[in-house]
Each structure stands twice: as structure tokens, then as C-alpha cells.
mmCIF file of C-alpha atoms in Angstrom:
data_model
loop_
_atom_site.group_PDB
_atom_site.id
_atom_site.type_symbol
_atom_site.label_atom_id
_atom_site.label_comp_id
_atom_site.label_asym_id
_atom_site.label_seq_id
_atom_site.Cartn_x
_atom_site.Cartn_y
_atom_site.Cartn_z
ATOM 1 C CA MET A 1065 25.676 3.047 2.128
ATOM 2 C CA ALA A 1066 22.973 4.810 4.437
ATOM 3 C CA ALA A 1067 20.488 7.134 2.843
ATOM 4 C CA GLU A 1068 21.780 10.221 4.395
ATOM 5 C CA ASP A 1069 25.329 9.472 3.196
ATOM 6 C CA GLU A 1070 23.864 9.469 -0.480
ATOM 7 C CA GLY A 1071 22.042 12.876 0.129
ATOM 8 C CA ARG A 1072 18.515 11.053 0.505
ATOM 9 C CA THR A 1073 17.429 12.766 3.685
ATOM 10 C CA GLU A 1074 13.792 13.109 2.879
ATOM 11 C CA GLU A 1075 10.971 10.690 3.775
ATOM 12 C CA PRO A 1076 9.334 8.863 0.934
ATOM 13 C CA SER A 1077 6.307 10.622 -0.338
ATOM 14 C CA GLU A 1078 2.869 8.567 -0.810
ATOM 15 C CA TYR A 1079 3.151 8.702 -4.395
ATOM 16 C CA ARG A 1080 6.629 7.190 -4.353
ATOM 17 C CA LEU A 1081 5.157 4.422 -1.577
ATOM 18 C CA GLU A 1082 2.270 3.667 -3.975
ATOM 19 C CA GLN A 1083 4.618 3.538 -7.065
ATOM 20 C CA ALA A 1084 6.982 1.374 -5.818
ATOM 21 C CA ARG A 1085 3.975 -1.137 -4.411
ATOM 22 C CA LYS A 1086 2.700 -1.358 -7.904
ATOM 23 C CA GLU A 1087 6.079 -1.943 -9.147
ATOM 24 C CA GLY A 1088 5.799 -4.962 -6.596
ATOM 25 C CA ARG A 1089 8.547 -3.446 -4.316
ATOM 26 C CA VAL A 1090 7.069 -3.603 -0.741
ATOM 27 C CA ALA A 1091 8.410 -4.246 2.803
ATOM 28 C CA LYS A 1092 8.201 -8.339 3.343
ATOM 29 C CA SER A 1093 9.840 -10.852 5.186
ATOM 30 C CA GLN A 1094 10.868 -13.980 3.626
ATOM 31 C CA ASP A 1095 11.239 -15.312 7.174
ATOM 32 C CA ILE A 1096 7.379 -15.131 7.751
ATOM 33 C CA SER A 1097 6.830 -17.286 4.170
ATOM 34 C CA SER A 1098 9.403 -19.779 5.111
ATOM 35 C CA ALA A 1099 8.145 -20.404 8.785
ATOM 36 C CA LEU A 1100 4.570 -20.093 7.765
ATOM 37 C CA ILE A 1101 5.108 -22.786 5.000
ATOM 38 C CA LEU A 1102 7.342 -25.043 7.043
ATOM 39 C CA LEU A 1103 4.780 -25.177 10.158
ATOM 40 C CA LEU A 1104 1.339 -25.966 7.649
ATOM 41 C CA ALA A 1105 3.482 -28.651 5.653
ATOM 42 C CA ILE A 1106 4.510 -30.142 8.748
ATOM 43 C CA LEU A 1107 0.812 -29.951 10.302
ATOM 44 C CA VAL A 1108 -0.460 -31.866 6.986
ATOM 45 C CA LEU A 1109 2.321 -34.182 7.202
ATOM 46 C CA ILE A 1110 1.181 -35.158 10.760
ATOM 47 C CA PHE A 1111 -2.631 -35.113 10.070
ATOM 48 C CA LEU A 1112 -2.287 -37.474 6.850
ATOM 49 C CA GLY A 1113 0.584 -39.360 8.214
ATOM 50 C CA LYS A 1114 -1.343 -42.564 8.222
ATOM 51 C CA TRP A 1115 -2.386 -42.211 4.523
ATOM 52 C CA PHE A 1116 1.105 -41.040 3.924
ATOM 53 C CA LEU A 1117 2.790 -44.583 5.341
ATOM 54 C CA SER A 1118 -0.108 -46.541 3.732
ATOM 55 C CA LYS A 1119 0.353 -44.932 0.296
ATOM 56 C CA CYS A 1120 4.360 -45.453 0.222
ATOM 57 C CA LEU A 1121 3.719 -49.142 1.519
ATOM 58 C CA ASN A 1122 1.641 -49.779 -1.821
ATOM 59 C CA ILE A 1123 4.015 -48.337 -3.316
ATOM 60 C CA PHE A 1124 6.957 -50.699 -2.313
ATOM 61 C CA ASN A 1125 4.690 -53.494 -2.392
ATOM 62 C CA PHE A 1126 3.651 -52.540 -6.170
ATOM 63 C CA TYR A 1127 7.371 -52.304 -7.333
ATOM 64 C CA PHE A 1128 9.048 -54.685 -5.601
ATOM 65 C CA SER A 1129 6.480 -57.250 -6.717
ATOM 66 C CA ARG A 1130 7.695 -56.074 -10.143
ATOM 67 C CA ALA A 1131 11.321 -56.427 -9.743
ATOM 68 C CA HIS A 1132 11.883 -59.592 -11.833
ATOM 69 C CA SER A 1133 10.352 -58.046 -14.729
ATOM 70 C CA PRO A 1134 13.014 -57.520 -17.411
ATOM 71 C CA ASP A 1135 11.017 -54.690 -18.992
ATOM 72 C CA VAL A 1136 12.194 -51.646 -16.840
ATOM 73 C CA THR A 1137 10.641 -49.629 -19.531
ATOM 74 C CA ASP A 1138 7.472 -50.415 -19.219
ATOM 75 C CA ALA A 1139 4.939 -47.494 -19.685
ATOM 76 C CA ASN A 1140 2.493 -48.801 -16.747
ATOM 77 C CA LEU A 1141 5.451 -48.383 -14.556
ATOM 78 C CA MET A 1142 6.222 -45.144 -15.610
ATOM 79 C CA SER A 1143 2.543 -43.734 -15.611
ATOM 80 C CA ALA A 1144 2.236 -45.571 -11.914
ATOM 81 C CA PHE A 1145 5.226 -43.738 -10.697
ATOM 82 C CA LEU A 1146 3.949 -40.284 -12.191
ATOM 83 C CA TYR A 1147 0.520 -40.683 -10.424
ATOM 84 C CA ASN A 1148 1.939 -41.855 -7.196
ATOM 85 C CA TYR A 1149 4.391 -38.959 -7.134
ATOM 86 C CA PHE A 1150 1.814 -36.525 -7.885
ATOM 87 C CA GLU A 1151 -0.543 -37.591 -5.370
ATOM 88 C CA LEU A 1152 1.703 -37.824 -2.410
ATOM 89 C CA LEU A 1153 3.178 -34.143 -3.499
ATOM 90 C CA LEU A 1154 -0.113 -32.671 -3.986
ATOM 91 C CA PRO A 1155 -1.169 -32.109 -0.235
ATOM 92 C CA VAL A 1156 1.959 -30.790 1.053
ATOM 93 C CA GLY A 1157 2.601 -28.274 -2.210
ATOM 94 C CA ALA A 1158 -0.997 -27.140 -2.216
ATOM 95 C CA VAL A 1159 -0.661 -25.919 1.169
ATOM 96 C CA ALA A 1160 2.649 -24.630 0.942
ATOM 97 C CA VAL A 1161 1.408 -22.516 -2.036
ATOM 98 C CA ILE A 1162 -1.570 -21.349 0.025
ATOM 99 C CA ALA A 1163 0.350 -20.288 2.809
ATOM 100 C CA ALA A 1164 2.958 -18.231 0.830
ATOM 101 C CA ILE A 1165 -0.047 -16.722 -0.855
ATOM 102 C CA ILE A 1166 -1.588 -15.905 2.658
ATOM 103 C CA SER A 1167 1.941 -14.522 3.881
ATOM 104 C CA ASN A 1168 2.563 -12.159 1.110
ATOM 105 C CA ILE A 1169 -0.861 -10.738 1.191
ATOM 106 C CA VAL A 1170 -1.096 -10.487 4.676
ATOM 107 C CA GLN A 1171 2.469 -8.738 4.637
ATOM 108 C CA ASN A 1172 1.535 -6.488 1.373
ATOM 109 C CA LYS A 1173 -1.899 -5.643 3.178
ATOM 110 C CA GLY A 1174 -3.530 -6.746 -0.181
ATOM 111 C CA PHE A 1175 -3.045 -8.575 -3.273
ATOM 112 C CA ILE A 1176 -0.264 -7.216 -5.355
ATOM 113 C CA PHE A 1177 0.302 -8.486 -9.296
ATOM 114 C CA SER A 1178 3.146 -6.848 -11.148
ATOM 115 C CA THR A 1179 5.494 -8.250 -14.253
ATOM 116 C CA LYS A 1180 8.176 -5.191 -12.983
ATOM 117 C CA PRO A 1181 9.946 -7.914 -11.225
ATOM 118 C CA LEU A 1182 10.224 -9.919 -14.115
ATOM 119 C CA GLU A 1183 11.540 -7.924 -16.446
ATOM 120 C CA PRO A 1184 15.314 -8.570 -17.415
ATOM 121 C CA ASN A 1185 17.666 -6.269 -15.737
ATOM 122 C CA PHE A 1186 21.273 -6.579 -17.951
ATOM 123 C CA ASN A 1187 23.134 -4.179 -15.389
ATOM 124 C CA LYS A 1188 22.954 -7.240 -13.106
ATOM 125 C CA ILE A 1189 24.757 -9.220 -15.314
ATOM 126 C CA THR A 1190 27.749 -8.370 -14.503
ATOM 127 C CA PRO A 1191 29.136 -9.266 -11.076
ATOM 128 C CA LYS A 1192 29.711 -6.688 -8.923
ATOM 129 C CA PHE A 1193 31.873 -8.908 -6.140
ATOM 130 C CA GLY A 1194 32.704 -5.912 -4.074
ATOM 131 C CA GLU A 1195 29.263 -4.334 -3.462
ATOM 132 C CA TYR A 1196 27.886 -7.720 -3.317
ATOM 133 C CA PHE A 1197 30.187 -8.305 0.174
ATOM 134 C CA ARG A 1198 29.703 -4.897 1.272
ATOM 135 C CA LYS A 1199 26.064 -5.364 0.986
ATOM 136 C CA THR A 1200 25.640 -9.065 2.564
ATOM 137 C CA ILE A 1201 28.710 -8.863 4.987
ATOM 138 C CA PHE A 1202 30.191 -5.464 5.781
ATOM 139 C CA SER A 1203 26.879 -3.699 6.529
ATOM 140 C CA GLY A 1204 24.155 -3.134 9.282
ATOM 141 C CA LYS A 1205 21.796 -5.374 7.337
ATOM 142 C CA GLY A 1206 24.312 -7.925 6.612
ATOM 143 C CA LEU A 1207 25.362 -8.506 10.326
ATOM 144 C CA PHE A 1208 21.868 -8.802 11.073
ATOM 145 C CA ASN A 1209 21.304 -11.717 8.518
ATOM 146 C CA ILE A 1210 24.405 -13.106 9.989
ATOM 147 C CA ALA A 1211 22.948 -12.987 13.568
ATOM 148 C CA LYS A 1212 19.444 -14.187 12.552
ATOM 149 C CA SER A 1213 21.274 -17.329 10.605
ATOM 150 C CA PHE A 1214 23.319 -18.321 13.651
ATOM 151 C CA ILE A 1215 20.441 -18.213 15.704
ATOM 152 C CA LYS A 1216 18.223 -20.313 14.008
ATOM 153 C CA VAL A 1217 21.003 -22.680 13.593
ATOM 154 C CA PHE A 1218 21.095 -22.743 17.738
ATOM 155 C CA ILE A 1219 17.433 -22.881 17.474
ATOM 156 C CA ILE A 1220 17.459 -26.477 15.422
ATOM 157 C CA ILE A 1221 20.445 -27.654 17.278
ATOM 158 C CA PHE A 1222 19.231 -26.724 20.952
ATOM 159 C CA VAL A 1223 15.433 -28.078 20.197
ATOM 160 C CA GLY A 1224 16.805 -31.022 18.508
ATOM 161 C CA TYR A 1225 19.210 -31.974 21.660
ATOM 162 C CA ILE A 1226 16.117 -31.415 24.046
ATOM 163 C CA THR A 1227 13.678 -33.368 22.187
ATOM 164 C CA ILE A 1228 16.029 -36.332 21.317
ATOM 165 C CA ARG A 1229 17.484 -36.717 24.980
ATOM 166 C CA ARG A 1230 14.223 -36.709 26.592
ATOM 167 C CA ASN A 1231 13.083 -39.296 24.084
ATOM 168 C CA ILE A 1232 16.261 -41.357 23.670
ATOM 169 C CA PHE A 1233 15.461 -43.931 26.230
ATOM 170 C CA THR A 1234 12.500 -45.010 25.062
ATOM 171 C CA LEU A 1235 13.971 -45.535 21.513
ATOM 172 C CA ILE A 1236 16.627 -47.462 22.620
ATOM 173 C CA GLU A 1237 14.217 -49.708 24.208
ATOM 174 C CA ILE A 1238 11.839 -50.026 21.081
ATOM 175 C CA VAL A 1239 15.044 -50.695 18.866
ATOM 176 C CA SER A 1240 16.283 -53.180 21.186
ATOM 177 C CA ASN A 1241 13.280 -55.161 21.422
ATOM 178 C CA GLY A 1242 12.966 -55.446 17.493
ATOM 179 C CA GLN A 1243 10.112 -53.299 17.035
ATOM 180 C CA ILE A 1244 10.506 -51.756 13.723
ATOM 181 C CA LEU A 1245 7.682 -50.426 13.059
ATOM 182 C CA SER A 1246 7.157 -48.791 16.406
ATOM 183 C CA ALA A 1247 10.947 -47.335 16.144
ATOM 184 C CA VAL A 1248 9.685 -45.810 12.753
ATOM 185 C CA GLY A 1249 6.815 -44.422 14.510
ATOM 186 C CA LYS A 1250 8.515 -43.162 17.248
ATOM 187 C CA ILE A 1251 11.268 -41.412 15.237
ATOM 188 C CA ALA A 1252 8.685 -39.971 13.130
ATOM 189 C CA SER A 1253 7.153 -38.208 16.368
ATOM 190 C CA ILE A 1254 10.096 -37.161 17.378
ATOM 191 C CA ALA A 1255 11.044 -35.375 14.087
ATOM 192 C CA ALA A 1256 7.400 -33.768 14.019
ATOM 193 C CA GLN A 1257 7.806 -32.546 17.459
ATOM 194 C CA ILE A 1258 11.054 -30.965 16.471
ATOM 195 C CA LEU A 1259 9.910 -29.672 13.082
ATOM 196 C CA ILE A 1260 6.685 -27.587 14.718
ATOM 197 C CA ILE A 1261 8.797 -26.546 17.519
ATOM 198 C CA VAL A 1262 11.516 -25.122 15.122
ATOM 199 C CA ALA A 1263 8.800 -23.695 13.004
ATOM 200 C CA VAL A 1264 6.539 -21.726 15.395
ATOM 201 C CA LEU A 1265 10.140 -20.474 16.942
ATOM 202 C CA PHE A 1266 10.943 -19.458 13.440
ATOM 203 C CA LEU A 1267 7.685 -17.734 13.001
ATOM 204 C CA LEU A 1268 8.180 -15.972 16.164
ATOM 205 C CA LEU A 1269 11.845 -15.109 14.898
ATOM 206 C CA SER A 1270 10.596 -13.445 11.926
ATOM 207 C CA ILE A 1271 8.561 -10.817 13.389
ATOM 208 C CA PRO A 1272 11.191 -8.582 14.142
ATOM 209 C CA ASP A 1273 12.427 -9.391 10.934
ATOM 210 C CA TYR A 1274 9.494 -8.048 9.349
ATOM 211 C CA PHE A 1275 10.158 -4.634 10.823
ATOM 212 C CA VAL A 1276 13.716 -4.352 10.110
ATOM 213 C CA GLN A 1277 12.405 -5.236 6.344
ATOM 214 C CA ARG A 1278 9.811 -2.320 6.752
ATOM 215 C CA HIS A 1279 12.794 0.123 7.776
ATOM 216 C CA GLU A 1280 15.107 -0.839 5.243
ATOM 217 C CA HIS A 1281 12.378 -0.313 2.549
ATOM 218 C CA ARG A 1282 11.580 2.863 3.721
ATOM 219 C CA GLU A 1283 15.171 3.751 3.612
ATOM 220 C CA SER A 1284 15.595 2.485 0.247
ATOM 221 C CA LEU A 1285 12.881 4.756 -0.873
ATOM 222 C CA LYS A 1286 13.946 8.061 0.693
ATOM 223 C CA MET A 1287 14.439 10.927 -1.353
ATOM 224 C CA THR A 1288 16.994 13.891 -1.928
ATOM 225 C CA LYS A 1289 15.525 17.552 -1.784
ATOM 226 C CA GLN A 1290 15.917 17.678 -5.703
ATOM 227 C CA GLU A 1291 13.325 14.522 -6.252
ATOM 228 C CA VAL A 1292 10.855 15.970 -3.959
ATOM 229 C CA LYS A 1293 10.910 19.329 -5.705
ATOM 230 C CA GLN A 1294 10.572 17.173 -9.162
ATOM 231 C CA GLU A 1295 7.581 15.065 -8.027
ATOM 232 C CA TYR A 1296 6.119 18.411 -6.591
ATOM 233 C CA LYS A 1297 6.405 19.850 -10.249
ATOM 234 C CA GLU A 1298 5.108 16.305 -12.121
ATOM 235 C CA MET A 1299 2.299 16.047 -9.352
ATOM 236 C CA GLU A 1300 1.319 19.701 -8.727
ATOM 237 C CA GLY A 1301 2.720 21.401 -11.959
ATOM 238 C CA ASP A 1302 5.602 24.056 -11.881
ATOM 239 C CA PRO A 1303 5.033 26.362 -9.403
ATOM 240 C CA ASP A 1304 6.299 28.955 -11.712
ATOM 241 C CA VAL A 1305 3.545 27.710 -14.223
ATOM 242 C CA LYS A 1306 1.138 27.196 -11.704
ATOM 243 C CA ARG A 1307 1.729 31.157 -10.696
ATOM 244 C CA HIS A 1308 1.481 32.638 -14.541
ATOM 245 C CA LEU A 1309 -1.764 30.481 -14.528
ATOM 246 C CA GLU A 1310 -3.439 32.065 -11.606
ATOM 247 C CA GLN A 1311 -2.261 35.547 -12.691
ATOM 248 C CA GLY A 1312 -3.848 35.086 -16.234
ATOM 249 C CA GLN A 1313 -7.309 33.620 -14.229
ATOM 250 C CA ARG A 1314 -7.343 36.754 -11.845
ATOM 251 C CA GLU A 1315 -7.052 39.135 -15.307
ATOM 252 C CA LEU A 1316 -9.727 37.022 -17.403
ATOM 253 C CA LEU A 1317 -11.922 37.470 -14.254
ATOM 254 C CA SER A 1318 -11.116 41.245 -13.759
ATOM 255 C CA ARG A 1319 -11.860 41.987 -17.440
ATOM 256 C CA ASN A 1320 -15.291 39.958 -17.328
ATOM 257 C CA MET A 1321 -15.950 41.040 -13.290
ATOM 258 C CA PRO A 1322 -16.933 44.750 -14.863
ATOM 259 C CA LYS A 1323 -19.859 43.471 -16.894
ATOM 260 C CA ALA A 1324 -21.044 40.852 -14.475
ATOM 261 C CA VAL A 1325 -21.119 43.634 -11.687
ATOM 262 C CA ALA A 1326 -23.000 45.837 -13.962
ATOM 263 C CA GLU A 1327 -25.585 43.542 -14.535
ATOM 264 C CA ALA A 1328 -26.098 42.203 -11.249
ATOM 265 C CA ASP A 1329 -29.299 42.516 -9.796
ATOM 266 C CA VAL A 1330 -27.355 43.321 -6.169
ATOM 267 C CA ILE A 1331 -23.916 43.251 -4.381
ATOM 268 C CA VAL A 1332 -23.529 41.887 -0.876
ATOM 269 C CA THR A 1333 -20.911 43.219 1.225
ATOM 270 C CA ASN A 1334 -19.583 43.118 5.127
ATOM 271 C CA PRO A 1335 -18.726 46.202 3.764
ATOM 272 C CA THR A 1336 -14.763 46.648 3.660
ATOM 273 C CA HIS A 1337 -13.349 43.326 2.988
ATOM 274 C CA PHE A 1338 -15.755 40.964 0.718
ATOM 275 C CA ALA A 1339 -18.240 41.810 -2.112
ATOM 276 C CA VAL A 1340 -20.564 39.099 -3.747
ATOM 277 C CA SER A 1341 -22.721 40.329 -6.559
ATOM 278 C CA LEU A 1342 -25.961 38.346 -7.227
ATOM 279 C CA GLN A 1343 -28.250 37.843 -10.420
ATOM 280 C CA TYR A 1344 -31.536 35.964 -10.786
ATOM 281 C CA GLN A 1345 -32.176 34.695 -14.183
ATOM 282 C CA PRO A 1346 -35.130 32.244 -13.922
ATOM 283 C CA ASP A 1347 -34.448 30.774 -17.465
ATOM 284 C CA ILE A 1348 -31.162 29.707 -16.387
ATOM 285 C CA ALA A 1349 -31.785 28.794 -12.586
ATOM 286 C CA ASP A 1350 -34.469 28.472 -9.783
ATOM 287 C CA ALA A 1351 -32.189 30.816 -7.523
ATOM 288 C CA PRO A 1352 -29.932 33.752 -7.702
ATOM 289 C CA GLN A 1353 -26.418 33.006 -8.923
ATOM 290 C CA VAL A 1354 -23.339 34.201 -7.832
ATOM 291 C CA THR A 1355 -21.337 36.152 -10.929
ATOM 292 C CA ALA A 1356 -18.480 37.753 -9.601
ATOM 293 C CA LYS A 1357 -16.917 37.956 -6.001
ATOM 294 C CA GLY A 1358 -13.832 39.885 -4.358
ATOM 295 C CA ALA A 1359 -11.813 40.477 -1.107
ATOM 296 C CA ASP A 1360 -10.102 43.895 -0.197
ATOM 297 C CA GLU A 1361 -9.009 45.665 -3.241
ATOM 298 C CA VAL A 1362 -11.515 43.645 -5.800
ATOM 299 C CA ALA A 1363 -14.464 43.996 -3.334
ATOM 300 C CA GLN A 1364 -13.956 47.616 -3.424
ATOM 301 C CA MET A 1365 -13.140 47.929 -7.462
ATOM 302 C CA MET A 1366 -16.771 45.877 -7.346
ATOM 303 C CA LYS A 1367 -18.790 48.511 -5.100
ATOM 304 C CA ARG A 1368 -17.321 51.474 -7.308
ATOM 305 C CA ILE A 1369 -18.445 49.541 -10.327
ATOM 306 C CA ALA A 1370 -21.893 48.932 -8.962
ATOM 307 C CA ARG A 1371 -22.123 52.544 -7.682
ATOM 308 C CA GLU A 1372 -21.601 53.658 -11.263
ATOM 309 C CA ASN A 1373 -23.924 51.576 -12.749
ATOM 310 C CA ASP A 1374 -26.932 51.841 -10.182
ATOM 311 C CA VAL A 1375 -26.375 48.268 -8.818
ATOM 312 C CA PRO A 1376 -27.989 48.250 -4.999
ATOM 313 C CA ILE A 1377 -25.355 47.369 -2.339
ATOM 314 C CA VAL A 1378 -26.605 45.737 0.679
ATOM 315 C CA GLU A 1379 -24.436 45.756 3.745
ATOM 316 C CA ASN A 1380 -24.980 41.884 5.530
ATOM 317 C CA ARG A 1381 -21.706 40.977 7.076
ATOM 318 C CA PRO A 1382 -22.317 37.126 7.995
ATOM 319 C CA LEU A 1383 -24.053 36.705 4.442
ATOM 320 C CA ALA A 1384 -21.265 38.509 2.553
ATOM 321 C CA ARG A 1385 -18.800 36.052 4.426
ATOM 322 C CA GLY A 1386 -20.498 32.848 4.066
ATOM 323 C CA LEU A 1387 -20.900 33.214 0.364
ATOM 324 C CA TYR A 1388 -17.470 34.330 -0.242
ATOM 325 C CA ALA A 1389 -16.274 31.087 1.564
ATOM 326 C CA GLU A 1390 -18.996 28.832 0.121
ATOM 327 C CA THR A 1391 -19.429 29.670 -3.686
ATOM 328 C CA GLN A 1392 -17.555 30.083 -6.422
ATOM 329 C CA VAL A 1393 -18.641 32.350 -9.575
ATOM 330 C CA GLY A 1394 -21.139 30.687 -11.507
ATOM 331 C CA ASP A 1395 -22.511 28.614 -8.564
ATOM 332 C CA ILE A 1396 -26.213 28.761 -7.101
ATOM 333 C CA ILE A 1397 -26.871 30.084 -4.134
ATOM 334 C CA PRO A 1398 -26.964 27.355 -1.381
ATOM 335 C CA TYR A 1399 -30.188 26.642 0.216
ATOM 336 C CA SER A 1400 -29.158 27.427 3.636
ATOM 337 C CA TYR A 1401 -29.142 31.118 2.468
ATOM 338 C CA ILE A 1402 -32.206 31.153 0.569
ATOM 339 C CA ASN A 1403 -34.331 33.142 3.200
ATOM 340 C CA ALA A 1404 -31.799 35.898 3.405
ATOM 341 C CA ILE A 1405 -31.211 36.273 -0.092
ATOM 342 C CA ALA A 1406 -35.102 36.612 -0.252
ATOM 343 C CA LEU A 1407 -35.215 39.373 2.209
ATOM 344 C CA ILE A 1408 -32.610 41.285 0.622
ATOM 345 C CA TYR A 1409 -34.453 41.085 -2.825
ATOM 346 C CA ARG A 1410 -37.476 42.407 -1.159
ATOM 347 C CA GLN A 1411 -35.442 45.019 0.275
ATOM 348 C CA ILE A 1412 -34.049 46.378 -3.058
ATOM 349 C CA ASP A 1413 -37.559 45.397 -4.766
ATOM 350 C CA TYR A 1414 -38.938 48.308 -1.868
ATOM 351 C CA ILE A 1415 -35.949 50.321 -2.227
ATOM 352 C CA SER A 1416 -36.621 50.485 -5.977
ATOM 353 C CA LYS A 1417 -40.312 50.928 -5.674
ATOM 354 C CA ARG A 1418 -39.223 54.581 -3.151
ATOM 355 C CA LYS A 1419 -37.312 55.553 -5.832
ATOM 356 C CA GLU A 1420 -40.080 55.415 -8.403
#
């Protein structure tokens, strides 16, 4: 069922994508890993082919030379078997593991470690055949996978047919002359050619599969409008609660503002929209500090309190706008405004002296 049919019409948020990533749910194509493992494993077999052949011949000689021994449970035979088995398996196995890790890191854009996929899910114990067939056959994804499987089979048959047909007469000639080792080498060469071409074609085929998987991954993480609202509440807080908190903060500031404005050295205005009160306390800071600020009605209230308490009001449009936009209550004035503030303090000092 499409995401829209389930009511999930919203694109997944970055938070939802990140949570899915932490749980190990990411967009990746298993075909890329399989094709890369096949290609690198074949290359290892080709480059180490002579070593593998020599090793297998030594193993055959070792066991055939002891075929007459009545004690088939000899510990030396078992230990030799395990040693040779792991020695032959190690190069191919190591390359396969490295290829799988690299393909996953490239697709996932980094290394992901999560135990979430390993946790048991008892809801999956009971088989749901209807849902299984609907997802695997009677769906767009199912039809895509079936078509992909047919294409893979066709590639193997086509490449195998073309390669064998091109070498069939040479192979018949070698066999007819009784050159067994040459025939084995030729067959191995033909098989290597087929596997390399097939692996490369599978790797190219896995590229569109990756984009399909990425689309399916985003579709599976789509959200309903209610989920978007719920996530917003969890991330940013409930809007109603946030509004009450902001209202409480405004009330607290308005209660403290009269005292801050009354004790200020000067009020800088623009003159109608913004007002910022400054106070210089040498024992607290080396420069004047913003003790209150406001816009519109709050700015008018600050100027009224300042006039009632004989606090100087200085009109400076750019300075008032800059301080209002770039500072918060309690901030020391920015260094870029030092000269302008110094001129204002000289101005209010001159006004004070004239009054005296």
C-alpha cells in the first residue's frame, strides 16, 4: 500500500531520518554488495589461480598417498584438513568481507553500528502469507524485483552463450588432443571471463536498484500530519506551553523593566519604534551594559519611565536599531558601538553639567 493511501502524505523530517539511521534503517541495495563481492572474489581467484591450483594438487597428493591407511580417524588428517580448508578460504573470505563493508559504508555515507535489527520481533513469528505475496508479487516493488531477476538470468545465459560459442572450437581441439591440464586451464579461463563480465553487468544493474531502494526508504518513512505535529511538540515543545512561557517571560521583564530603566544612565531611541537602556557599572563590566530594550508600546513605556526618573533620552536611529537587533538584555555593548556610546556618554555628561 502506498504511503498516501495510509495517510502518510508528509516528507520525512531530518529528525525522523536520523532516528531511522541510528536504528540501522537506511537506503541500500543488496545487489551492489553482492555484485562487488562477486567481482572482487573472482579477481582474487584469477590473481591467485596458480597458488590455488598448486595448493589443491598438494592436498590431493597428501590424501591419496594415505588412502591405504586403515585409520581414517587420524588426528593429523583432521588437523591437516582444517588447516588447508581455512588457508584456501581465507583470501576469498577476507576480500568478500572487505567488499561488503566498503559497499555498505559507501551506500550509508559512513559507518553505522546498531543492534536494533538484531532485536527479536515476536510480531513476525506468525506468518502473514497474504501480506507477503502482496508485497513480493502484487506490488510495484515486487514486480520490479521479478523483472530484475529475469534480467539477471538473461545476462548470465547471454554472456555464457556468447563466451562459450567464441571458444568452443578451441576447447574441442584441446580435449581431442588429450591435453587435460590445458583443457582445465581453458575452462577456468572461460569461467573467469563469464563471471567477470556478469559481475560488472550486475554492478551496473545495481545502480538503478539503489535509487529505487532510496525512494522506497523515504516512502516508508513518510509521516502523517499528526505525526509531524507530534514531532514538533517533542522537538520544540507544545505551542500552547511555549506561548504561555513567552507570555510569562514578557510579564517578568515588564515587572523588572521599570527598575532597570529608572537606574539606567541613558535611553537610546530611534525615536518611535525602539528603545534601549544602558548602564555602566565599572565593578561589573568594562563597558556599558544593556539593561532593558523594547519596541513600539514597550519603547514608549520605557521613555515615559525615563522621563519620570530624569534619565536622559538620546535620539540616535542607527544606534538604537543596531543595539536592539544585535544585543540581548544583560549583554555588554559590542565593540563596534564603543565610539558611538562614548559620544553619547559625553553628551549626557555635558547636559548634566549645564543643568548644574
